[in-house]
Amino acid sequence: MREEQDMVSKILRLKAYEQPPPGYPERFLAEFHRRQRAELLRPRGLQGVWEGVLAIWPAFEVPRVAYAAIAVAALAGGVVLLGQPGEKSAMARAGVSAPEEIPDFSLQQRPVFIGKTLPASQVSSRPVASQHYVLQPLPASNDQPLSF
Amino acid sequence: MPEDSEPADEELVARTQAGDLEAFDALVLRYTPRIYGLIYNMTSNREDTDDLLQEVFAKAFRSIRGFRRQSSFHTWLHAIAVNMTINFLKKRGRRQTLSLDDLDSGVQNDPQFLEATASNDPLRELGLSELQKKLNEAMQKLSNDHRAVVTMFDIQGMPHAEIAKILKISEGTVRSRLFYAHRQLQNFLKEFISQQGA
């Protein structure tokens, strides 16, 4: 029995000589580089982009807590920039006042999504980001809108 | 293993962690043949091996900043490769198509292999490529865990202690898995294995 098991080990030595084709390591490395570059160009979430940057520059000796802080800041920025379409803006729900560059608004108003879909006449003359929330310029009721 | 004139793994790892990307390239070139062999012997499929090998080194690259040298780079990289391959195999299930890699001519001078074929008529008559195919089929009949220990011990020549570190099991478990795997392989290959003098 032991001899037969030793025979198995000896036969398995054959597989140690199985080789990839000649030049494989060099071709593999070239493909590895190509995939790394493609990975960097692929659109990802902010966390993934940060990981990609750090992978390229491992010399960044940033304390780990800074990663969390940066991720939170990036996420908050993403929420401000992107937001969610819906009946009420996230800012309105949170009771946060609008940034200064957004035109007049009232917390009683329904927010609308200003973008390419709105007619030009309804778009504020002031330059705005392609996607952000602005309340309707005219109040739904005859009451005077709150001013800020 | 690096030659005397080549930098050691520790130096290449330190340089990579300091931002020298060419140092990581050197590690890739150094370990590609070995990790390729590990993955190929566990999957018996060249295409799967190519893809997995890319993912292994990609993960190693992403994780190398956190490598604290508590083990050797060799062990660390093998652990990544084995774990990713086993996870892949669990998802893949049983594959019907096995592919064969080229055999290096050095096998015909391997003392242990020569001893096995010299004393065994069925093996000697089988032919190398047919034997290679039979071995691949037999290996695929093993469970993933048993195939892993056979690959690392019998094929790659790694010691029990290192295999235990890679798989995070005891050396005793490594030995028992090897014993069981050898018995299974012996059964799968019994038509080619006969007792000497029988």
PDB file of N, CA and C in Angstrom, chain A residues 1 3-22 24-29 31-33 35-36 51 54-61 64 67, chain B residues 16-18 25 28-29 32 36 40-41 50-51 53-54 57-58 61 65 68 101-104 106-107 110 112 115-116 123 128 132 135-136 150 154-155 179 182-183 186 193 195:
ATOM      1  N   MET A   1       0.848  -1.206   0.000  1.00  0.00           N
ATOM      2  CA  MET A   1       0.000   0.000   0.000  1.00  0.00           C
ATOM      3  C   MET A   1       0.883   1.257   0.000  1.00  0.00           C
ATOM      4  N   GLU A   3       3.930   1.428  -0.931  1.00  0.00           N
ATOM      5  CA  GLU A   3       4.656   1.515  -2.195  1.00  0.00           C
ATOM      6  C   GLU A   3       3.783   2.118  -3.283  1.00  0.00           C
ATOM      7  N   GLU A   4       2.519   1.748  -3.282  1.00  0.00           N
ATOM      8  CA  GLU A   4       1.619   2.291  -4.305  1.00  0.00           C
ATOM      9  C   GLU A   4       1.397   3.775  -4.089  1.00  0.00           C
ATOM     10  N   GLN A   5       1.333   4.203  -2.840  1.00  0.00           N
ATOM     11  CA  GLN A   5       1.166   5.630  -2.591  1.00  0.00           C
ATOM     12  C   GLN A   5       2.428   6.378  -2.975  1.00  0.00           C
ATOM     13  N   ASP A   6       3.578   5.781  -2.758  1.00  0.00           N
ATOM     14  CA  ASP A   6       4.815   6.400  -3.219  1.00  0.00           C
ATOM     15  C   ASP A   6       4.796   6.485  -4.741  1.00  0.00           C
ATOM     16  N   MET A   7       4.230   5.486  -5.388  1.00  0.00           N
ATOM     17  CA  MET A   7       4.157   5.477  -6.839  1.00  0.00           C
ATOM     18  C   MET A   7       3.293   6.658  -7.308  1.00  0.00           C
ATOM     19  N   VAL A   8       2.227   6.919  -6.575  1.00  0.00           N
ATOM     20  CA  VAL A   8       1.374   8.064  -6.936  1.00  0.00           C
ATOM     21  C   VAL A   8       2.192   9.350  -6.890  1.00  0.00           C
ATOM     22  N   SER A   9       2.957   9.515  -5.828  1.00  0.00           N
ATOM     23  CA  SER A   9       3.784  10.724  -5.709  1.00  0.00           C
ATOM     24  C   SER A   9       4.762  10.822  -6.862  1.00  0.00           C
ATOM     25  N   LYS A  10       5.346   9.697  -7.236  1.00  0.00           N
ATOM     26  CA  LYS A  10       6.329   9.738  -8.318  1.00  0.00           C
ATOM     27  C   LYS A  10       5.677  10.062  -9.650  1.00  0.00           C
ATOM     28  N   ILE A  11       4.514   9.507  -9.871  1.00  0.00           N
ATOM     29  CA  ILE A  11       3.821   9.791 -11.135  1.00  0.00           C
ATOM     30  C   ILE A  11       3.409  11.251 -11.200  1.00  0.00           C
ATOM     31  N   LEU A  12       3.013  11.770 -10.066  1.00  0.00           N
ATOM     32  CA  LEU A  12       2.591  13.173 -10.031  1.00  0.00           C
ATOM     33  C   LEU A  12       3.726  14.119 -10.375  1.00  0.00           C
ATOM     34  N   ARG A  13       4.949  13.655 -10.299  1.00  0.00           N
ATOM     35  CA  ARG A  13       6.078  14.493 -10.691  1.00  0.00           C
ATOM     36  C   ARG A  13       5.939  14.964 -12.136  1.00  0.00           C
ATOM     37  N   LEU A  14       5.237  14.162 -12.933  1.00  0.00           N
ATOM     38  CA  LEU A  14       5.017  14.532 -14.341  1.00  0.00           C
ATOM     39  C   LEU A  14       4.401  15.918 -14.440  1.00  0.00           C
ATOM     40  N   LYS A  15       3.466  16.196 -13.547  1.00  0.00           N
ATOM     41  CA  LYS A  15       2.717  17.450 -13.654  1.00  0.00           C
ATOM     42  C   LYS A  15       3.588  18.653 -13.296  1.00  0.00           C
ATOM     43  N   ALA A  16       4.682  18.412 -12.591  1.00  0.00           N
ATOM     44  CA  ALA A  16       5.585  19.521 -12.281  1.00  0.00           C
ATOM     45  C   ALA A  16       6.258  20.048 -13.543  1.00  0.00           C
ATOM     46  N   TYR A  17       6.263  19.265 -14.588  1.00  0.00           N
ATOM     47  CA  TYR A  17       6.928  19.668 -15.819  1.00  0.00           C
ATOM     48  C   TYR A  17       5.958  20.263 -16.834  1.00  0.00           C
ATOM     49  N   GLU A  18       4.707  20.357 -16.471  1.00  0.00           N
ATOM     50  CA  GLU A  18       3.756  21.006 -17.369  1.00  0.00           C
ATOM     51  C   GLU A  18       4.031  22.496 -17.362  1.00  0.00           C
ATOM     52  N   GLN A  19       4.221  23.081 -18.536  1.00  0.00           N
ATOM     53  CA  GLN A  19       4.652  24.458 -18.635  1.00  0.00           C
ATOM     54  C   GLN A  19       3.692  25.262 -19.497  1.00  0.00           C
ATOM     55  N   PRO A  20       3.563  26.541 -19.236  1.00  0.00           N
ATOM     56  CA  PRO A  20       2.849  27.400 -20.180  1.00  0.00           C
ATOM     57  C   PRO A  20       3.684  27.563 -21.442  1.00  0.00           C
ATOM     58  N   PRO A  21       3.111  28.124 -22.492  1.00  0.00           N
ATOM     59  CA  PRO A  21       3.862  28.285 -23.740  1.00  0.00           C
ATOM     60  C   PRO A  21       5.079  29.182 -23.540  1.00  0.00           C
ATOM     61  N   PRO A  22       6.084  29.085 -24.401  1.00  0.00           N
ATOM     62  CA  PRO A  22       7.273  29.945 -24.278  1.00  0.00           C
ATOM     63  C   PRO A  22       6.898  31.423 -24.350  1.00  0.00           C
ATOM     64  N   TYR A  24       5.456  33.100 -22.125  1.00  0.00           N
ATOM     65  CA  TYR A  24       4.183  33.390 -21.435  1.00  0.00           C
ATOM     66  C   TYR A  24       4.328  34.447 -20.366  1.00  0.00           C
ATOM     67  N   PRO A  25       5.352  34.430 -19.479  1.00  0.00           N
ATOM     68  CA  PRO A  25       5.424  35.447 -18.417  1.00  0.00           C
ATOM     69  C   PRO A  25       5.472  36.870 -18.963  1.00  0.00           C
ATOM     70  N   GLU A  26       6.216  37.093 -20.040  1.00  0.00           N
ATOM     71  CA  GLU A  26       6.315  38.441 -20.599  1.00  0.00           C
ATOM     72  C   GLU A  26       4.971  38.873 -21.187  1.00  0.00           C
ATOM     73  N   ARG A  27       4.324  37.975 -21.887  1.00  0.00           N
ATOM     74  CA  ARG A  27       3.003  38.314 -22.464  1.00  0.00           C
ATOM     75  C   ARG A  27       1.992  38.539 -21.344  1.00  0.00           C
ATOM     76  N   PHE A  28       2.116  37.725 -20.309  1.00  0.00           N
ATOM     77  CA  PHE A  28       1.197  37.884 -19.178  1.00  0.00           C
ATOM     78  C   PHE A  28       1.360  39.266 -18.558  1.00  0.00           C
ATOM     79  N   LEU A  29       2.598  39.708 -18.394  1.00  0.00           N
ATOM     80  CA  LEU A  29       2.850  41.008 -17.773  1.00  0.00           C
ATOM     81  C   LEU A  29       2.273  42.137 -18.628  1.00  0.00           C
ATOM     82  N   GLU A  31      -0.277  41.958 -20.635  1.00  0.00           N
ATOM     83  CA  GLU A  31      -1.733  41.903 -20.480  1.00  0.00           C
ATOM     84  C   GLU A  31      -2.137  42.429 -19.117  1.00  0.00           C
ATOM     85  N   PHE A  32      -1.335  42.175 -18.101  1.00  0.00           N
ATOM     86  CA  PHE A  32      -1.597  42.670 -16.754  1.00  0.00           C
ATOM     87  C   PHE A  32      -1.607  44.192 -16.751  1.00  0.00           C
ATOM     88  N   HIS A  33      -0.619  44.796 -17.408  1.00  0.00           N
ATOM     89  CA  HIS A  33      -0.564  46.251 -17.498  1.00  0.00           C
ATOM     90  C   HIS A  33      -1.779  46.787 -18.239  1.00  0.00           C
ATOM     91  N   ARG A  35      -4.742  45.511 -18.488  1.00  0.00           N
ATOM     92  CA  ARG A  35      -5.952  45.409 -17.664  1.00  0.00           C
ATOM     93  C   ARG A  35      -5.940  46.450 -16.547  1.00  0.00           C
ATOM     94  N   GLN A  36      -4.768  46.747 -16.018  1.00  0.00           N
ATOM     95  CA  GLN A  36      -4.697  47.761 -14.966  1.00  0.00           C
ATOM     96  C   GLN A  36      -5.108  49.121 -15.511  1.00  0.00           C
ATOM     97  N   GLU A  51      -9.446  53.849  -4.535  1.00  0.00           N
ATOM     98  CA  GLU A  51      -8.637  52.635  -4.420  1.00  0.00           C
ATOM     99  C   GLU A  51      -7.720  52.494  -5.627  1.00  0.00           C
ATOM    100  N   LEU A  54      -4.813  54.915  -5.222  1.00  0.00           N
ATOM    101  CA  LEU A  54      -3.881  54.432  -4.213  1.00  0.00           C
ATOM    102  C   LEU A  54      -3.103  53.230  -4.701  1.00  0.00           C
ATOM    103  N   ALA A  55      -3.728  52.416  -5.546  1.00  0.00           N
ATOM    104  CA  ALA A  55      -3.023  51.251  -6.074  1.00  0.00           C
ATOM    105  C   ALA A  55      -1.874  51.684  -6.970  1.00  0.00           C
ATOM    106  N   ILE A  56      -2.066  52.804  -7.677  1.00  0.00           N
ATOM    107  CA  ILE A  56      -1.004  53.276  -8.561  1.00  0.00           C
ATOM    108  C   ILE A  56       0.102  53.928  -7.766  1.00  0.00           C
ATOM    109  N   TRP A  57      -0.251  54.645  -6.709  1.00  0.00           N
ATOM    110  CA  TRP A  57       0.740  55.338  -5.901  1.00  0.00           C
ATOM    111  C   TRP A  57       0.739  54.796  -4.488  1.00  0.00           C
ATOM    112  N   PRO A  58       1.332  53.661  -4.308  1.00  0.00           N
ATOM    113  CA  PRO A  58       1.298  53.069  -2.967  1.00  0.00           C
ATOM    114  C   PRO A  58       2.139  53.840  -1.968  1.00  0.00           C
ATOM    115  N   ALA A  59       2.878  54.853  -2.420  1.00  0.00           N
ATOM    116  CA  ALA A  59       3.740  55.589  -1.510  1.00  0.00           C
ATOM    117  C   ALA A  59       2.967  56.542  -0.635  1.00  0.00           C
ATOM    118  N   PHE A  60       1.688  56.715  -0.957  1.00  0.00           N
ATOM    119  CA  PHE A  60       0.922  57.646  -0.126  1.00  0.00           C
ATOM    120  C   PHE A  60       0.803  57.067   1.271  1.00  0.00           C
ATOM    121  N   GLU A  61       1.461  57.663   2.197  1.00  0.00           N
ATOM    122  CA  GLU A  61       1.407  57.177   3.573  1.00  0.00           C
ATOM    123  C   GLU A  61       0.316  57.933   4.319  1.00  0.00           C
ATOM    124  N   ARG A  64      -5.046  55.660   8.065  1.00  0.00           N
ATOM    125  CA  ARG A  64      -6.271  54.979   7.645  1.00  0.00           C
ATOM    126  C   ARG A  64      -7.513  55.807   7.935  1.00  0.00           C
ATOM    127  N   TYR A  67      -8.590  57.940   5.179  1.00  0.00           N
ATOM    128  CA  TYR A  67      -9.334  57.340   4.083  1.00  0.00           C
ATOM    129  C   TYR A  67     -10.836  57.455   4.330  1.00  0.00           C
TER     130      TYR A  67
ATOM    131  N   THR B  16       8.340  47.990  -4.037  1.00  0.00           N
ATOM    132  CA  THR B  16       6.970  48.158  -4.530  1.00  0.00           C
ATOM    133  C   THR B  16       6.163  49.013  -3.566  1.00  0.00           C
ATOM    134  N   GLN B  17       6.303  48.731  -2.285  1.00  0.00           N
ATOM    135  CA  GLN B  17       5.548  49.492  -1.288  1.00  0.00           C
ATOM    136  C   GLN B  17       5.977  50.950  -1.245  1.00  0.00           C
ATOM    137  N   ALA B  18       7.212  51.205  -1.710  1.00  0.00           N
ATOM    138  CA  ALA B  18       7.697  52.581  -1.755  1.00  0.00           C
ATOM    139  C   ALA B  18       7.311  53.279  -3.051  1.00  0.00           C
ATOM    140  N   ASP B  25       6.593  44.489 -11.159  1.00  0.00           N
ATOM    141  CA  ASP B  25       6.699  43.765 -12.428  1.00  0.00           C
ATOM    142  C   ASP B  25       7.705  42.623 -12.305  1.00  0.00           C
ATOM    143  N   VAL B  28       6.124  39.817 -10.585  1.00  0.00           N
ATOM    144  CA  VAL B  28       5.175  39.128 -11.471  1.00  0.00           C
ATOM    145  C   VAL B  28       5.923  38.151 -12.374  1.00  0.00           C
ATOM    146  N   LEU B  29       6.994  38.644 -12.995  1.00  0.00           N
ATOM    147  CA  LEU B  29       7.751  37.773 -13.899  1.00  0.00           C
ATOM    148  C   LEU B  29       8.347  36.583 -13.138  1.00  0.00           C
ATOM    149  N   THR B  32       5.129  34.232 -11.969  1.00  0.00           N
ATOM    150  CA  THR B  32       4.117  33.779 -12.928  1.00  0.00           C
ATOM    151  C   THR B  32       4.199  32.291 -13.219  1.00  0.00           C
ATOM    152  N   TYR B  36       1.161  30.065 -12.003  1.00  0.00           N
ATOM    153  CA  TYR B  36       0.460  29.448 -13.130  1.00  0.00           C
ATOM    154  C   TYR B  36       0.319  27.948 -12.887  1.00  0.00           C
ATOM    155  N   TYR B  40      -3.148  26.073 -12.564  1.00  0.00           N
ATOM    156  CA  TYR B  40      -3.451  25.127 -13.646  1.00  0.00           C
ATOM    157  C   TYR B  40      -3.694  23.723 -13.096  1.00  0.00           C
ATOM    158  N   ASN B  41      -2.888  23.295 -12.144  1.00  0.00           N
ATOM    159  CA  ASN B  41      -3.064  21.966 -11.594  1.00  0.00           C
ATOM    160  C   ASN B  41      -4.316  21.838 -10.749  1.00  0.00           C
ATOM    161  N   ASP B  50      -5.445  31.415 -17.027  1.00  0.00           N
ATOM    162  CA  ASP B  50      -5.045  32.752 -17.475  1.00  0.00           C
ATOM    163  C   ASP B  50      -5.829  33.836 -16.731  1.00  0.00           C
ATOM    164  N   ASP B  51      -7.139  33.674 -16.682  1.00  0.00           N
ATOM    165  CA  ASP B  51      -7.974  34.696 -16.047  1.00  0.00           C
ATOM    166  C   ASP B  51      -7.694  34.795 -14.547  1.00  0.00           C
ATOM    167  N   LEU B  53      -5.049  33.934 -12.947  1.00  0.00           N
ATOM    168  CA  LEU B  53      -3.709  34.457 -12.694  1.00  0.00           C
ATOM    169  C   LEU B  53      -3.711  35.982 -12.726  1.00  0.00           C
ATOM    170  N   GLN B  54      -4.445  36.545 -13.656  1.00  0.00           N
ATOM    171  CA  GLN B  54      -4.570  38.009 -13.716  1.00  0.00           C
ATOM    172  C   GLN B  54      -5.205  38.541 -12.438  1.00  0.00           C
ATOM    173  N   PHE B  57      -2.742  38.389  -9.349  1.00  0.00           N
ATOM    174  CA  PHE B  57      -1.734  39.454  -9.280  1.00  0.00           C
ATOM    175  C   PHE B  57      -2.384  40.827  -9.113  1.00  0.00           C
ATOM    176  N   ALA B  58      -3.584  40.995  -9.641  1.00  0.00           N
ATOM    177  CA  ALA B  58      -4.281  42.263  -9.423  1.00  0.00           C
ATOM    178  C   ALA B  58      -4.590  42.437  -7.933  1.00  0.00           C
ATOM    179  N   PHE B  61      -1.426  43.148  -6.045  1.00  0.00           N
ATOM    180  CA  PHE B  61      -0.998  44.538  -6.240  1.00  0.00           C
ATOM    181  C   PHE B  61      -1.810  45.476  -5.366  1.00  0.00           C
ATOM    182  N   ARG B  65       0.385  46.932  -0.167  1.00  0.00           N
ATOM    183  CA  ARG B  65       0.704  47.969   0.819  1.00  0.00           C
ATOM    184  C   ARG B  65       0.443  47.464   2.241  1.00  0.00           C
ATOM    185  N   ARG B  68       2.546  42.823   5.737  1.00  0.00           N
ATOM    186  CA  ARG B  68       3.379  43.183   6.890  1.00  0.00           C
ATOM    187  C   ARG B  68       4.550  42.243   7.080  1.00  0.00           C
ATOM    188  N   ASP B 101      -1.385  21.357 -20.811  1.00  0.00           N
ATOM    189  CA  ASP B 101      -0.262  22.220 -21.099  1.00  0.00           C
ATOM    190  C   ASP B 101       0.878  21.399 -21.683  1.00  0.00           C
ATOM    191  N   ASP B 102       1.802  22.090 -22.320  1.00  0.00           N
ATOM    192  CA  ASP B 102       2.946  21.387 -22.878  1.00  0.00           C
ATOM    193  C   ASP B 102       3.803  20.810 -21.762  1.00  0.00           C
ATOM    194  N   LEU B 103       4.395  19.669 -22.054  1.00  0.00           N
ATOM    195  CA  LEU B 103       5.282  19.038 -21.095  1.00  0.00           C
ATOM    196  C   LEU B 103       6.715  19.421 -21.389  1.00  0.00           C
ATOM    197  N   ASP B 104       7.381  19.902 -20.366  1.00  0.00           N
ATOM    198  CA  ASP B 104       8.795  20.197 -20.543  1.00  0.00           C
ATOM    199  C   ASP B 104       9.567  18.885 -20.714  1.00  0.00           C
ATOM    200  N   GLY B 106      12.223  18.025 -19.701  1.00  0.00           N
ATOM    201  CA  GLY B 106      12.964  17.617 -18.509  1.00  0.00           C
ATOM    202  C   GLY B 106      12.351  16.458 -17.763  1.00  0.00           C
ATOM    203  N   VAL B 107      11.048  16.213 -18.009  1.00  0.00           N
ATOM    204  CA  VAL B 107      10.395  15.127 -17.293  1.00  0.00           C
ATOM    205  C   VAL B 107      11.065  13.793 -17.622  1.00  0.00           C
ATOM    206  N   ASP B 110      13.654  13.162 -15.112  1.00  0.00           N
ATOM    207  CA  ASP B 110      13.315  13.262 -13.690  1.00  0.00           C
ATOM    208  C   ASP B 110      13.533  11.898 -13.043  1.00  0.00           C
ATOM    209  N   GLN B 112      12.658  10.498 -10.173  1.00  0.00           N
ATOM    210  CA  GLN B 112      11.516   9.824  -9.557  1.00  0.00           C
ATOM    211  C   GLN B 112      10.560   9.311 -10.622  1.00  0.00           C
ATOM    212  N   GLU B 115      12.006   6.340 -12.341  1.00  0.00           N
ATOM    213  CA  GLU B 115      11.928   5.157 -11.480  1.00  0.00           C
ATOM    214  C   GLU B 115      10.527   4.564 -11.536  1.00  0.00           C
ATOM    215  N   ALA B 116       9.522   5.438 -11.531  1.00  0.00           N
ATOM    216  CA  ALA B 116       8.140   4.949 -11.567  1.00  0.00           C
ATOM    217  C   ALA B 116       7.844   4.231 -12.861  1.00  0.00           C
ATOM    218  N   LEU B 123       2.501   1.909 -17.180  1.00  0.00           N
ATOM    219  CA  LEU B 123       2.880   3.319 -17.283  1.00  0.00           C
ATOM    220  C   LEU B 123       3.807   3.545 -18.464  1.00  0.00           C
ATOM    221  N   LEU B 128       3.451   9.708 -22.562  1.00  0.00           N
ATOM    222  CA  LEU B 128       3.418  10.850 -21.653  1.00  0.00           C
ATOM    223  C   LEU B 128       2.127  11.659 -21.771  1.00  0.00           C
ATOM    224  N   GLN B 132      -0.555  12.193 -18.907  1.00  0.00           N
ATOM    225  CA  GLN B 132      -0.880  13.548 -18.475  1.00  0.00           C
ATOM    226  C   GLN B 132      -2.394  13.730 -18.411  1.00  0.00           C
ATOM    227  N   LEU B 135      -3.852  11.770 -15.508  1.00  0.00           N
ATOM    228  CA  LEU B 135      -3.574  12.431 -14.230  1.00  0.00           C
ATOM    229  C   LEU B 135      -4.498  13.620 -14.022  1.00  0.00           C
ATOM    230  N   ASN B 136      -4.710  14.407 -15.073  1.00  0.00           N
ATOM    231  CA  ASN B 136      -5.608  15.554 -14.956  1.00  0.00           C
ATOM    232  C   ASN B 136      -7.015  15.105 -14.581  1.00  0.00           C
ATOM    233  N   VAL B 150      -2.428  18.234  -2.741  1.00  0.00           N
ATOM    234  CA  VAL B 150      -1.643  17.419  -3.673  1.00  0.00           C
ATOM    235  C   VAL B 150      -0.839  18.314  -4.608  1.00  0.00           C
ATOM    236  N   ASP B 154       2.918  17.471  -3.766  1.00  0.00           N
ATOM    237  CA  ASP B 154       3.484  16.522  -4.737  1.00  0.00           C
ATOM    238  C   ASP B 154       4.004  17.197  -5.994  1.00  0.00           C
ATOM    239  N   ILE B 155       3.297  18.210  -6.452  1.00  0.00           N
ATOM    240  CA  ILE B 155       3.661  18.823  -7.740  1.00  0.00           C
ATOM    241  C   ILE B 155       4.610  19.998  -7.549  1.00  0.00           C
ATOM    242  N   PHE B 179      -2.768  11.998   2.686  1.00  0.00           N
ATOM    243  CA  PHE B 179      -2.923  10.543   2.756  1.00  0.00           C
ATOM    244  C   PHE B 179      -4.217  10.110   2.070  1.00  0.00           C
ATOM    245  N   HIS B 182      -3.990  10.675  -1.761  1.00  0.00           N
ATOM    246  CA  HIS B 182      -3.163   9.667  -2.430  1.00  0.00           C
ATOM    247  C   HIS B 182      -3.918   8.351  -2.580  1.00  0.00           C
ATOM    248  N   ARG B 183      -4.666   8.000  -1.560  1.00  0.00           N
ATOM    249  CA  ARG B 183      -5.452   6.758  -1.661  1.00  0.00           C
ATOM    250  C   ARG B 183      -6.489   6.868  -2.768  1.00  0.00           C
ATOM    251  N   GLN B 186      -4.692   6.738  -6.091  1.00  0.00           N
ATOM    252  CA  GLN B 186      -4.261   5.354  -6.309  1.00  0.00           C
ATOM    253  C   GLN B 186      -5.422   4.534  -6.856  1.00  0.00           C
ATOM    254  N   ILE B 193      -1.108   1.531 -12.025  1.00  0.00           N
ATOM    255  CA  ILE B 193      -0.190   1.356 -10.900  1.00  0.00           C
ATOM    256  C   ILE B 193      -0.285  -0.086 -10.454  1.00  0.00           C
ATOM    257  N   GLN B 195       1.888  -3.197  -8.170  1.00  0.00           N
ATOM    258  CA  GLN B 195       2.988  -3.409  -7.240  1.00  0.00           C
ATOM    259  C   GLN B 195       4.184  -3.939  -7.990  1.00  0.00           C
TER     260      GLN B 195
END
